[in-house]
Tab-separated table of C-alpha atoms and ligand atoms in Angstrom:
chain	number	residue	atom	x	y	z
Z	1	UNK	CA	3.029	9.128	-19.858
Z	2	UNK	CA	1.500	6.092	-18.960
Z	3	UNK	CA	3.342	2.916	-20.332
Z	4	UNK	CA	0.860	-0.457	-20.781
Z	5	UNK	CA	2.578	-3.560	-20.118
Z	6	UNK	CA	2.890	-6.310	-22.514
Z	7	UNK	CA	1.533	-9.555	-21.075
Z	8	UNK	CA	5.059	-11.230	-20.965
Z	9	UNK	CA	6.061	-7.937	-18.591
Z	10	UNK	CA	2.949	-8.442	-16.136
Z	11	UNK	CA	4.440	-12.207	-15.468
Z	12	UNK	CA	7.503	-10.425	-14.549
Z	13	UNK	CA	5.301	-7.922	-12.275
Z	14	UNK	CA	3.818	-10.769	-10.798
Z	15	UNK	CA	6.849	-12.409	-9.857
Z	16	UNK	CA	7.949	-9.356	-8.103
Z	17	UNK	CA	4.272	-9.115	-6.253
Z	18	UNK	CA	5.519	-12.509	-5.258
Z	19	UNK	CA	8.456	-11.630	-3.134
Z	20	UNK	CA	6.529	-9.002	-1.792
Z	21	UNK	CA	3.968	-10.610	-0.284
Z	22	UNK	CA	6.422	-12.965	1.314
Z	23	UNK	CA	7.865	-9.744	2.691
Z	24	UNK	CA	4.811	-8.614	4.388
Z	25	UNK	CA	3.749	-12.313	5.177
Z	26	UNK	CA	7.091	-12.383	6.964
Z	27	UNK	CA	6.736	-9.632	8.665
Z	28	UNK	CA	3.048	-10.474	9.913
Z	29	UNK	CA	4.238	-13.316	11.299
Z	30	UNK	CA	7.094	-11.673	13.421
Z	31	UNK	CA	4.809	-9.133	14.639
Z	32	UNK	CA	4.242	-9.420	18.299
Z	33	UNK	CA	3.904	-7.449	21.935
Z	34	UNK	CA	7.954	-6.529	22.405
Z	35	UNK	CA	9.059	-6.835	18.921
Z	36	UNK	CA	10.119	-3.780	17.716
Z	37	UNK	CA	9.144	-2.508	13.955
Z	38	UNK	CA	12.812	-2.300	13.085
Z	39	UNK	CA	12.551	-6.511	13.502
Z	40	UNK	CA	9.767	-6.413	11.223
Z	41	UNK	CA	11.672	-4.645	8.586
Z	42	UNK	CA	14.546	-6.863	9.369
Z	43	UNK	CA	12.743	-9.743	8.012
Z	44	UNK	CA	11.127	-8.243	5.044
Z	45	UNK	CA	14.469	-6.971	3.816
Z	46	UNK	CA	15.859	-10.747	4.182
Z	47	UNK	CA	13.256	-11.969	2.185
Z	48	UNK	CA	13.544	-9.782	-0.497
Z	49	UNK	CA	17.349	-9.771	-0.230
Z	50	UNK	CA	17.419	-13.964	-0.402
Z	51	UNK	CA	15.102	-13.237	-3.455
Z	52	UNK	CA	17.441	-11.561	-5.341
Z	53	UNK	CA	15.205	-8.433	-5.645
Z	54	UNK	CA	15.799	-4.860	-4.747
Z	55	UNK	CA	13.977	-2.793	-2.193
Z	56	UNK	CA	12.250	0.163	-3.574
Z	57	UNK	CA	11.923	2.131	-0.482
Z	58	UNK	CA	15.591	2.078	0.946
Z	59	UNK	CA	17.194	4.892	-0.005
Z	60	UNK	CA	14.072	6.467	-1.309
Z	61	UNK	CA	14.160	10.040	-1.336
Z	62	UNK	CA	11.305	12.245	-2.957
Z	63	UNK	CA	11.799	15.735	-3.142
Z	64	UNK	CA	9.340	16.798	0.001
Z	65	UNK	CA	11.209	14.248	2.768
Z	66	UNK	CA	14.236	15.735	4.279
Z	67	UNK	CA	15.928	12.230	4.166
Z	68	UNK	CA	16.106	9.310	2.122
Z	69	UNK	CA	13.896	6.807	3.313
Z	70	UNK	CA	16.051	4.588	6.268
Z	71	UNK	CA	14.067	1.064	5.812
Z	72	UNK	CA	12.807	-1.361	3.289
Z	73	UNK	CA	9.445	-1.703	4.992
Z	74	UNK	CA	7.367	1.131	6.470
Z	75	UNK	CA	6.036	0.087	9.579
Z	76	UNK	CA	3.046	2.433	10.500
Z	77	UNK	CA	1.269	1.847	14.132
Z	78	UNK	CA	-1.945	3.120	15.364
Z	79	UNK	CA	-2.313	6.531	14.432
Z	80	UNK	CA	0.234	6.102	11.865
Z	81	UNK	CA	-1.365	6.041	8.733
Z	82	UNK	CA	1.669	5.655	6.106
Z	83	UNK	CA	5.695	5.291	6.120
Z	84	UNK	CA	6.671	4.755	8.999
Z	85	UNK	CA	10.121	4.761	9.640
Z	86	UNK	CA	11.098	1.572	11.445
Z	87	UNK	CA	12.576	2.104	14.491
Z	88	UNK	CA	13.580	0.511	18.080
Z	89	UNK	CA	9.440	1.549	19.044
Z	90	UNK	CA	8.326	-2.192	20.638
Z	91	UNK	CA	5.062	-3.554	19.072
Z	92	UNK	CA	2.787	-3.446	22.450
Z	93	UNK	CA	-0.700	-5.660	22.624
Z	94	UNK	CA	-3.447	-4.018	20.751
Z	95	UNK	CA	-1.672	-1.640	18.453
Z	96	UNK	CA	-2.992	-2.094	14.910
Z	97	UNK	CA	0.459	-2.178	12.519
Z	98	UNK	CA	0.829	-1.399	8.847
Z	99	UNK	CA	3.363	-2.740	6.791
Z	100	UNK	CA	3.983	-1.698	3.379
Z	101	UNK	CA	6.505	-2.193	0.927
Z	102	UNK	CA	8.082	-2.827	-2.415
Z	103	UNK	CA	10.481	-4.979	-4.941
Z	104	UNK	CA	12.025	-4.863	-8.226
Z	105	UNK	CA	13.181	-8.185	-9.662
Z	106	UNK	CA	14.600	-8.403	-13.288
Z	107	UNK	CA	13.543	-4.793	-13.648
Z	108	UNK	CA	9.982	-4.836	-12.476
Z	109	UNK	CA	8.187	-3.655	-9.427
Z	110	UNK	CA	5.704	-4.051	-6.966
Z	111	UNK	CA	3.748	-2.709	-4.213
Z	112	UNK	CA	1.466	-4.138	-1.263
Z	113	UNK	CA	0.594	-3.360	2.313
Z	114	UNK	CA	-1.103	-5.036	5.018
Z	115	UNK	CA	-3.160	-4.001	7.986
Z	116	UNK	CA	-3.726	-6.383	11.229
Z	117	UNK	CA	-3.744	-6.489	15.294
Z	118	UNK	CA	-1.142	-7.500	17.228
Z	119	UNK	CA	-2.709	-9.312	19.877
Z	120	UNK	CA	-5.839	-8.849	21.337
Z	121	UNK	CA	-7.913	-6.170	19.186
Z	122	UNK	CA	-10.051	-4.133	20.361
Z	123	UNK	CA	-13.097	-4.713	17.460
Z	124	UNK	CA	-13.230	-1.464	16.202
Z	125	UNK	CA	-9.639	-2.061	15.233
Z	126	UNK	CA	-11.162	-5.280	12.788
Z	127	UNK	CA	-13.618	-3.297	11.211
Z	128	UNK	CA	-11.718	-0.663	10.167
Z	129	UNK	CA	-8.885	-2.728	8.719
Z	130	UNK	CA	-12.254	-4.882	7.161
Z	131	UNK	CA	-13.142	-1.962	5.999
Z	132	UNK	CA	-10.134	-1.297	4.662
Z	133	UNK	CA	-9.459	-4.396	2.816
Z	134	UNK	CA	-13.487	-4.667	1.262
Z	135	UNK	CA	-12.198	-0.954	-0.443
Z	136	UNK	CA	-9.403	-2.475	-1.628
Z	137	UNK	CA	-11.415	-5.233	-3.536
Z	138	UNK	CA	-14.179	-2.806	-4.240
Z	139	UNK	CA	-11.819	-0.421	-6.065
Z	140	UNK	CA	-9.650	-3.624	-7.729
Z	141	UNK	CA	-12.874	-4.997	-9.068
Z	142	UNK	CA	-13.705	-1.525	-10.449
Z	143	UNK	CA	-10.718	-1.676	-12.582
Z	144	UNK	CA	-12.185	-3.504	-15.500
Z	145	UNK	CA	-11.141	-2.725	-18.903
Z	146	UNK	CA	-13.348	0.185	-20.334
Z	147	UNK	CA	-13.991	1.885	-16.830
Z	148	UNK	CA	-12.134	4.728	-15.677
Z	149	UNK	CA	-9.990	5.562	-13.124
Z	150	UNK	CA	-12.492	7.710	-11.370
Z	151	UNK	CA	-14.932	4.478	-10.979
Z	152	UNK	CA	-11.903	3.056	-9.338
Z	153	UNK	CA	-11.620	5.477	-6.690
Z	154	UNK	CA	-15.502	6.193	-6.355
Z	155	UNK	CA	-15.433	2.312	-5.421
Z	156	UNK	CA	-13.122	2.345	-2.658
Z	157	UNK	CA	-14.935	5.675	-0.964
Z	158	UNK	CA	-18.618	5.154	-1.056
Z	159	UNK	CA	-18.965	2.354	1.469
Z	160	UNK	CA	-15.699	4.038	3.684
Z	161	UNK	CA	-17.495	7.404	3.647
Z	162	UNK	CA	-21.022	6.333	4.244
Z	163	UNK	CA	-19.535	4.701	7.325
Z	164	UNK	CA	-18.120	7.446	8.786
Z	165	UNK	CA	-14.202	6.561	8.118
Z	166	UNK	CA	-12.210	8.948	6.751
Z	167	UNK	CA	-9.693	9.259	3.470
Z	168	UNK	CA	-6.479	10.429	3.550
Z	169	UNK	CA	-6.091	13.458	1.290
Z	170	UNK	CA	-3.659	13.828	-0.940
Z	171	UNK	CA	-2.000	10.452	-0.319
Z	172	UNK	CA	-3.700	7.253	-3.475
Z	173	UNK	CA	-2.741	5.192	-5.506
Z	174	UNK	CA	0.100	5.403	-8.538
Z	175	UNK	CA	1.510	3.853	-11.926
Z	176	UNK	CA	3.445	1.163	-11.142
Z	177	UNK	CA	6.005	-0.660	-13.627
Z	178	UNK	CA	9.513	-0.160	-14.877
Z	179	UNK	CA	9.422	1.838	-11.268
Z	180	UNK	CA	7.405	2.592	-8.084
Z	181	UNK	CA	5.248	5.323	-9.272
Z	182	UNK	CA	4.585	6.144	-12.637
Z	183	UNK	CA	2.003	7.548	-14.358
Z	184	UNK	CA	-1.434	7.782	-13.416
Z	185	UNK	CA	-2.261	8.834	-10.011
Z	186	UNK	CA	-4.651	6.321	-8.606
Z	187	UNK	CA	-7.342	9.064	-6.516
Z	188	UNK	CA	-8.847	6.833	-3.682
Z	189	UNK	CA	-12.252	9.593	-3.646
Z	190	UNK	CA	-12.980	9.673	-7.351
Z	191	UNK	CA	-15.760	10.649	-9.247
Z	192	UNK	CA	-17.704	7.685	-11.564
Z	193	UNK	CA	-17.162	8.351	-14.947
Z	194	UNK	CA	-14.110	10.527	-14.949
Z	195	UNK	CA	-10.391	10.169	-15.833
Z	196	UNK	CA	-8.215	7.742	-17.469
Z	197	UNK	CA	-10.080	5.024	-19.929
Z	198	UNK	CA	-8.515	1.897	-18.441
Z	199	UNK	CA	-7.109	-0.258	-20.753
Z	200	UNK	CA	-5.906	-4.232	-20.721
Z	201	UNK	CA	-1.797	-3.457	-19.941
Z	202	UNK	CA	-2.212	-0.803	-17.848
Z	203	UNK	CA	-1.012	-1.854	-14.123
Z	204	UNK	CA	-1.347	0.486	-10.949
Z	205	UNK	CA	-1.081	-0.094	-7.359
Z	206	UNK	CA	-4.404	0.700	-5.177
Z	207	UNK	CA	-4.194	1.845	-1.844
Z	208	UNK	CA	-7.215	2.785	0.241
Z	209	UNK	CA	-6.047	4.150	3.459
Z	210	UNK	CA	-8.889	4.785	6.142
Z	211	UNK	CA	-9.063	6.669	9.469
Z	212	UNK	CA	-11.517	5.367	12.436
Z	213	UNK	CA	-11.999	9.504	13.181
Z	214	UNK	CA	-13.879	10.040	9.858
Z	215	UNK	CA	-11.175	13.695	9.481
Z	216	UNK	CA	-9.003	13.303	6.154
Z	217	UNK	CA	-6.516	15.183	7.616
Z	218	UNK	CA	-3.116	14.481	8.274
Z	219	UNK	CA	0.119	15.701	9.671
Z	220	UNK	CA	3.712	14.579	9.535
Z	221	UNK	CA	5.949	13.573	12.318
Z	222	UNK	CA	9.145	15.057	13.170
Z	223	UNK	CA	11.090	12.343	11.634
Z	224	UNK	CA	9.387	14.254	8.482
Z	225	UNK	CA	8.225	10.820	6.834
Z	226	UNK	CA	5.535	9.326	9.243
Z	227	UNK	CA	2.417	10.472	8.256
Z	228	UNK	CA	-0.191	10.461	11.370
Z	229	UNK	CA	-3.978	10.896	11.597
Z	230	UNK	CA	-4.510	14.603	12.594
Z	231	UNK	CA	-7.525	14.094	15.002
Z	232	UNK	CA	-5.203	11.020	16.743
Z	233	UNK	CA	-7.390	8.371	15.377
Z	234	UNK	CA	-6.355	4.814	14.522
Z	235	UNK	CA	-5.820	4.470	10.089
Z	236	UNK	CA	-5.634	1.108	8.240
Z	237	UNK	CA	-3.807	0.859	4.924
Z	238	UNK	CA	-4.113	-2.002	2.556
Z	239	UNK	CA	-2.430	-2.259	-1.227
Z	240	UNK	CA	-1.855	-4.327	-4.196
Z	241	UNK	CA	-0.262	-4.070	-7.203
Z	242	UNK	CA	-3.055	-5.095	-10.004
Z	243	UNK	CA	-3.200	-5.409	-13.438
Z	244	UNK	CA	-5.831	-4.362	-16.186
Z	245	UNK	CA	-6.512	-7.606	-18.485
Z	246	UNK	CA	-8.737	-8.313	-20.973
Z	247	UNK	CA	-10.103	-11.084	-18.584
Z	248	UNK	CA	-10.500	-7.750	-15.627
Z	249	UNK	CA	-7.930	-7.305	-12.898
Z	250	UNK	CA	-5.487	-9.275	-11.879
Z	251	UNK	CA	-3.895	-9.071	-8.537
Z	252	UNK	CA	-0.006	-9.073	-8.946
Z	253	UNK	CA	1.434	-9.039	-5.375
Z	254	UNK	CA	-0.122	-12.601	-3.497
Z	255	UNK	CA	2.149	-15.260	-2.399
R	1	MG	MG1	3.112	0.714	-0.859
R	2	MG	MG1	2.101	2.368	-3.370
């Protein structure tokens, strides 16, 4: 069922999207050659711990992993495409890092992730993570009251596809509220004019991720969380948490 928030409850949201983007913030800013990603989930858990907010993803545990999840932050690198498990693994120059990850504060939740370089980048790196962030706006500004969720997720592939980068299959967007992922699935390849009518109350987190290999296939570590790129490739993954208003979208998780 999917549950529209009352205006009142997306200030709360917000103020959740808040502490979240000081996580990843946080962590961007400790990212360097020799850190290790365990460091950068060190510093997003402090954040959100000084906060007073809860981390969604510690302790996570869907039925399909084999453990619940170890960190607060996942911390994907180079042909990690989503949650990565944070780990002793130092940052070196070059690798492109994504860091993802949630809050609940006075019962509400949010969800962002971030993309970048640490250190010099090779350029192909930047486009794809620009590429990555102009689907993100594409599909946010396609959330308008009255559209549908397909428009959504038509906007964030047509310009990815048409340059070659690939979409992760089966992994999008979700519900977001009360908890992490609610009702609807947010489809990051959908068809114009199909699915959910969106209305002003309804809030979802978006989530283009893109691989610079153009497959949309995937495999999992052995760790049996990290999801990698199966042709090797380099992925980007960027997120908000946004809400459907009568004035458009709103973006929920910025500092
Ligand atoms: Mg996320
Ligand atoms: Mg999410």
């Amino acid at each position: 069922m999917v549950e529209l928030k009352t205006p009142e409850e997306i200030v709360l949201m917000r103020e959740a999207g808040r502490v979240v983007a000081h996580a990843l913030e946080a962590a961007r800013e400790t990212a360097a050659p020799g850190r290790t990603t365990a460091d950068l989930d060190r510093v997003a858990a402090k954040v959100i711990a000084d906060a007073g907010a809860d981390a969604l993803f510690l302790g996570y545990h869907p039925a399909w992993a084999p453990m619940p999840f170890p960190g607060v932050a996942c911390v994907s690198v180079n042909d990690e495409i989503v949650h990565g498990v944070p780990s002793p693994r130092r940052l070196d120059d070059g690798d492109l890092v994504t860091v993802d990850c949630g809050a609940r504060l006075r019962g509400w939740s949010a969800d962002a992730a971030i993309s970048f370089v640490v250190g010099e980048a090779d350029p192909s790196d930047l486009a794809l993570i620009e590429a990555t962030e102009a689907a993100l706006a594409r599909g946010i500004a396609a959330a308008r009251p009255g559209a549908r969720l397909g428009d959504v997720g038509h906007a964030i592939a047509r310009d990815a596809r048409a340059a070659g980068y690939g979409l992760t299959a089966d992994h999008g967007g979700h519900g977001i509220g009360r908890t992490m992922h609610e009702a609807p699935d947010v489809s990051n390849d959908g068809r114009s004019g199909r699915g959910l009518k969106l209305r002003p109350g309804l809030t979802i987190a978006i989530e283009p991720m893109l691989a610079r290999g153009g497959s949309d296939g995937y495999a999992h570590a052995d760790d049996g969380w990290t999801v990698l790129s199966d042709d090797g490739t380099r992925a980007a993954h960027c997120e908000h948490t946004i809400a459907v208003t009568d004035d458009g979208p709103v973006v929920l998780t910025l500092p």
